Coordinates of C-alpha atoms and ligand atoms in Angstrom, one line a residue:
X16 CA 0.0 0.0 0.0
X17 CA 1.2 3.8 -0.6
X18 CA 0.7 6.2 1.5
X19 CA 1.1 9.3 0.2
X20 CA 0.9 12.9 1.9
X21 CA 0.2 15.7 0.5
X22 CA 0.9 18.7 2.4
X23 CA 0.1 21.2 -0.1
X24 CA 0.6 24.6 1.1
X25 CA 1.3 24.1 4.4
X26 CA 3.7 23.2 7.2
X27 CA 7.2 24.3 8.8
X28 CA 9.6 22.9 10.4
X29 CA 7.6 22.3 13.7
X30 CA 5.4 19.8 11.4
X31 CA 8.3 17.8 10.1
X32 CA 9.7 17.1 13.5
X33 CA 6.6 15.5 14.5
X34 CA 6.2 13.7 11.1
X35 CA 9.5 12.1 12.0
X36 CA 7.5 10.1 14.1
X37 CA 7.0 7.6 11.6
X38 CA 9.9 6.8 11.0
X39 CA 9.7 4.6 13.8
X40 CA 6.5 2.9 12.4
X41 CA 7.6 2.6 8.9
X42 CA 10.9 0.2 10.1
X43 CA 8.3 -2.1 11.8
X44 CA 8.2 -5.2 9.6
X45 CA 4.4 -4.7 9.6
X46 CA 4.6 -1.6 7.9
X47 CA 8.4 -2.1 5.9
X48 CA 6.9 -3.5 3.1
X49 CA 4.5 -0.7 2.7
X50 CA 5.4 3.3 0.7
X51 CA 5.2 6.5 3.2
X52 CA 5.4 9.5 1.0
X53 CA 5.7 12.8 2.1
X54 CA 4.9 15.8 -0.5
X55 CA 5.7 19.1 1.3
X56 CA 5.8 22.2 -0.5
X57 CA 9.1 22.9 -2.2
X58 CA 10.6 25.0 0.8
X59 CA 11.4 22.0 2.8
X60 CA 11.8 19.2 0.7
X61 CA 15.3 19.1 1.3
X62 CA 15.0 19.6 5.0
X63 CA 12.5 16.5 4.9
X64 CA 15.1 14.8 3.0
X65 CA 17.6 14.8 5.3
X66 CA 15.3 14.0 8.5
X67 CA 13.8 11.0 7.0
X68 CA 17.2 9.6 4.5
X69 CA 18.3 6.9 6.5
X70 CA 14.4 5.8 7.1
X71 CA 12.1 3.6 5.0
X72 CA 9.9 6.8 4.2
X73 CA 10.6 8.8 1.0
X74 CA 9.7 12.2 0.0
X75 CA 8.1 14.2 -3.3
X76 CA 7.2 17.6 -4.6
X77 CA 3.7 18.4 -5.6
X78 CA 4.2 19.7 -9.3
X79 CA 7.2 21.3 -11.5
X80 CA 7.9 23.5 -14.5
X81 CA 7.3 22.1 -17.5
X82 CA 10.6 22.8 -19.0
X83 CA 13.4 19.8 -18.2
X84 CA 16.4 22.2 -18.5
X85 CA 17.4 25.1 -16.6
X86 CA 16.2 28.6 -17.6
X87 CA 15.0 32.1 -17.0
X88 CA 11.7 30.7 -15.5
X89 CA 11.4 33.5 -12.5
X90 CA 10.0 31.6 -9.4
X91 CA 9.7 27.9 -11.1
X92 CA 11.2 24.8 -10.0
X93 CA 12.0 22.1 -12.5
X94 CA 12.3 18.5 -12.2
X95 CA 15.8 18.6 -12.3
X96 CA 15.7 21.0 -9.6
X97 CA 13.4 19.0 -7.4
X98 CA 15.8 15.6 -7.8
X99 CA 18.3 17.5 -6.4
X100 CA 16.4 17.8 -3.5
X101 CA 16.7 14.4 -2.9
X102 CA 12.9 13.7 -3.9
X103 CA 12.2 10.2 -5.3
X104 CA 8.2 11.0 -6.1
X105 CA 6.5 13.9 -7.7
X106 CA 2.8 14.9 -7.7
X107 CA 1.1 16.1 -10.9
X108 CA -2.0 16.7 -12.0
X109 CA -3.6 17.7 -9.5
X110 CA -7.2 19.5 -10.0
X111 CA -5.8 22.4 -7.9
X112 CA -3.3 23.0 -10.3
X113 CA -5.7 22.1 -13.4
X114 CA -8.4 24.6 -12.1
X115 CA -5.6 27.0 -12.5
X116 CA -5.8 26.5 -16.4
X117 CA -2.6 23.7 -16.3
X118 CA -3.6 21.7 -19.6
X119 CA -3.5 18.3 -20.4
X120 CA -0.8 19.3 -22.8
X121 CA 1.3 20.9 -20.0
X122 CA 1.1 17.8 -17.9
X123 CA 2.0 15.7 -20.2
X124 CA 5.0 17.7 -20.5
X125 CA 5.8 17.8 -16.9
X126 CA 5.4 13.8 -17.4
X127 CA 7.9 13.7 -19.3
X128 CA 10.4 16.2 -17.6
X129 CA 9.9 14.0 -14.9
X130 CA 10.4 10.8 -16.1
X131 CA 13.6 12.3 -17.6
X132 CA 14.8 12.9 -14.1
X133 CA 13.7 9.3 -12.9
X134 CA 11.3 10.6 -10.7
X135 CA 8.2 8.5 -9.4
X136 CA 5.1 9.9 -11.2
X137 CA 1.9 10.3 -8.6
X138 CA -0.8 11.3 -11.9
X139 CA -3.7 12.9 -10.5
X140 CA -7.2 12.4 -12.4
X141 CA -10.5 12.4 -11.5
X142 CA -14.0 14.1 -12.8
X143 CA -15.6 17.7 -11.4
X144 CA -18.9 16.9 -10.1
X145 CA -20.8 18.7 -12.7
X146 CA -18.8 15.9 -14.9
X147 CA -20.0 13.3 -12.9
X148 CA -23.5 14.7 -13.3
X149 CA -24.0 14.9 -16.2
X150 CA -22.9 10.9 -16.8
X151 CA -19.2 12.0 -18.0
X152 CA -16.5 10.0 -15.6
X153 CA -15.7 7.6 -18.2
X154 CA -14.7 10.1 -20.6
X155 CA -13.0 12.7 -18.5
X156 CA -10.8 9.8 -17.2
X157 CA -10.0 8.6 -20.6
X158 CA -9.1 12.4 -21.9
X159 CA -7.0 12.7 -18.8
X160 CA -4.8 9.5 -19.2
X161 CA -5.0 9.6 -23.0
X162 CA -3.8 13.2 -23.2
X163 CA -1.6 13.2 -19.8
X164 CA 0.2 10.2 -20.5
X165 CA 0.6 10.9 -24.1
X166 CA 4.3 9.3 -25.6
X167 CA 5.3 7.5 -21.9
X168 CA 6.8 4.6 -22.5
X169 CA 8.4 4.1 -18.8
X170 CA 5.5 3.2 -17.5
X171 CA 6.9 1.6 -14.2
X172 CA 7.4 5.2 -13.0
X173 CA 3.8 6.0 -13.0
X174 CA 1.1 5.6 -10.4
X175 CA -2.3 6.7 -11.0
X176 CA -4.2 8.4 -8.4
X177 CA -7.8 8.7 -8.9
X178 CA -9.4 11.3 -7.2
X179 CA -13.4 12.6 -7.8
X180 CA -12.4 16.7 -7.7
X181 CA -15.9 16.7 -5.4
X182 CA -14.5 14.8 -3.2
X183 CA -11.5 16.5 -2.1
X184 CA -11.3 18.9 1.0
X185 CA -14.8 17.9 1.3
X186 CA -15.5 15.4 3.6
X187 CA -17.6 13.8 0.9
X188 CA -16.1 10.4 -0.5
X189 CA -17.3 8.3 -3.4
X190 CA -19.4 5.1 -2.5
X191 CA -17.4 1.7 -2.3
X192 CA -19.1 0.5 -5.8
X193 CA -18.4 3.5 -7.3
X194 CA -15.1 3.6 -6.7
X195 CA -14.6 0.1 -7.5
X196 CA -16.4 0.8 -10.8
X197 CA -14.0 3.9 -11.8
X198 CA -10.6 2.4 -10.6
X199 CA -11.5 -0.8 -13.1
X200 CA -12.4 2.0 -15.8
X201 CA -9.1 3.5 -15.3
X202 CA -7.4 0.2 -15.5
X203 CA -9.7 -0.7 -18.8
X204 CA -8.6 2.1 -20.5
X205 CA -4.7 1.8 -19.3
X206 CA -5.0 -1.7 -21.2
X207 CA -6.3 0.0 -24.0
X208 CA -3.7 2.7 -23.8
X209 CA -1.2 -0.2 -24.0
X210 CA 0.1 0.8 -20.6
X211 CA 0.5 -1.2 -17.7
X212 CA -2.2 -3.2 -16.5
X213 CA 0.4 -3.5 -13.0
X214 CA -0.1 0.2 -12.9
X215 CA -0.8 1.3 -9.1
X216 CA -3.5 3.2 -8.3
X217 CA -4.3 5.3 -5.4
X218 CA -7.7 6.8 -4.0
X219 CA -7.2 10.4 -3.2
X220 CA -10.7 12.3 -1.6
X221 CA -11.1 13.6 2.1
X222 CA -9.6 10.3 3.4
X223 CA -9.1 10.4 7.1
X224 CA -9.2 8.1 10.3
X225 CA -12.5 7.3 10.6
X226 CA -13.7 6.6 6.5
X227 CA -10.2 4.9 5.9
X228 CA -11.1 1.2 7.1
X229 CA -14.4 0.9 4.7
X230 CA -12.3 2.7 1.9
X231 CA -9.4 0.3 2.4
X232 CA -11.8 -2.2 1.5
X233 CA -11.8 -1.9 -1.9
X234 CA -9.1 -4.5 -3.2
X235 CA -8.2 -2.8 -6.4
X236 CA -7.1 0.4 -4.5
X237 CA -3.6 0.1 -3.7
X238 CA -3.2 3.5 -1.5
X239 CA -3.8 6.4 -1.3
X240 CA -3.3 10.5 -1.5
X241 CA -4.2 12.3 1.4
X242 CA -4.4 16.1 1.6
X243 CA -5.7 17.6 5.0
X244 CA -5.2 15.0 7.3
X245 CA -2.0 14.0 6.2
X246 CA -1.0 17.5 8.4
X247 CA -1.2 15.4 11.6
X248 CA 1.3 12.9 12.3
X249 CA -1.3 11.5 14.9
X250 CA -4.1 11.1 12.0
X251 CA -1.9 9.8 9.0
X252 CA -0.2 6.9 11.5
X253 CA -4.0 6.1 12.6
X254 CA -5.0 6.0 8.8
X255 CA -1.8 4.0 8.2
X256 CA -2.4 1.1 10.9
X257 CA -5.8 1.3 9.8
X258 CA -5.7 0.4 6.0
X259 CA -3.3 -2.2 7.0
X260 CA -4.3 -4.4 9.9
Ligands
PEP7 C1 -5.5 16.1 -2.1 O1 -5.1 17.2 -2.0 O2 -5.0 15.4 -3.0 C2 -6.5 15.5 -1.2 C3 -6.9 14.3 -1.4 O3 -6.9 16.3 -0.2 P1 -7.9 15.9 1.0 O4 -7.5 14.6 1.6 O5 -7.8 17.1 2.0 O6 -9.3 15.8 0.4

């Protein structure tokens, strides 16, 4: 299972000390076998790096330039940049950074900046809830991965993570069929795609302590993304244990 935290545009230093408290938990052999992934926001990767590098947990950013090489791109972080951070994972994708106008096209880019780098690829997708209205989950999905994933070939580098944009920071999560239903989609149209049918994919949606058990359920989800929650070490350890036992 991956567990992957994204802390978006929050936490300091304070946070990370008590996030080192997993690094206890994640050299249990329960929990060894399992991916703790922390996505902080670009001001402290490297400070996470070097409290968690001798641990089991690794650490990501949550998006890059598009551009692979270095250039006069005021206040932009490449991928290149971001592996030198020590950063094994990157987030992209995500519908806060689509509802800012990032493309298909532009992701797709980033993809492939950051497969370049031989950085782990967390692909965000997932429908609006006007989309999902109006019967269009399928197709969103398919544009997404079709469009996103566009000229990959190392597929090994990419996990998907599926998450309903409704469903984020909401409290609102997806019912267990429904969820079941779009993660098959999303492997259907990978085989179709001629990608991976190995590919991971996460759930990402409002996931916290007490939804985590039913959503952990599901056997085709093999982790998942967590925004607000992930903030507490107390919470993501309790969501951790939970999937898991
Ligand atoms: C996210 O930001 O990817 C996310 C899933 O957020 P939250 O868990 O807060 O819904």
């Amino acid at each position: 299972m991956y567990f992957v935290a994204n802390w978006k545009m929050y936490g300091n230093k304070a946070d990370i000390d008590n996030s080192t408290s997993l690094i206890s938990l994640s050299k249990l052999k329960k929990y060894k076998k399992h991916k703790i992934i922390y996505c902080p926001p670009y001001t402290l990767l490297k400070t996470f790096y070097d409290n968690i590098k001798k641990s089991n947990i690794s650490i990501g950013a949550q998006n890059c330039h598009s551009n692979s090489d270095y250039g006069a791109f005021t206040g932009s972080i490449n991928a290149k940049l971001i592996k030198s951070t020590g950063a094994k994972y990157i987030i992209l994708g995500h519908s806060e950074n689509r509802n800012t106008g990032e493309s298909d096209l532009i992701i797709n880019k980033k993809i492939h900046s950051a497969i370049k780098e031989n950085l782990i690829i967390i692909y965000c997708i997932g429908e609006k809830l006007s989309e999902k209205r109006k019967k269009n989950t399928y197709k969103v999905l398919k544009k997404q991965l079709t469009k996103g994933l566009k000229g990959t070939k190392k597929f090994e580098n990419i996990i998907i993570a599926y998450e309903p944009v409704w469903s984020i920071g909401t409290g609102i999560i997806p019912k267990n069929s429904e969820l079941s239903r779009n993660i098959n989609n999303i492997k259907k149209i990978l085989a179709k795609l001629k990608k991976s049918i190995n590919t991971k994919i996460l759930y990402g949606g409002s996931v916290n302590p007490k939804n985590v058990r039913e959503l952990a359920q599901i056997k085709e989800i093999n982790g998942f993304l967590i925004g607000g929650a992930s903030l507490s070490a107390k919470k993501f350890i309790d969501i951790i244990k939970k999937s898991i036992n």
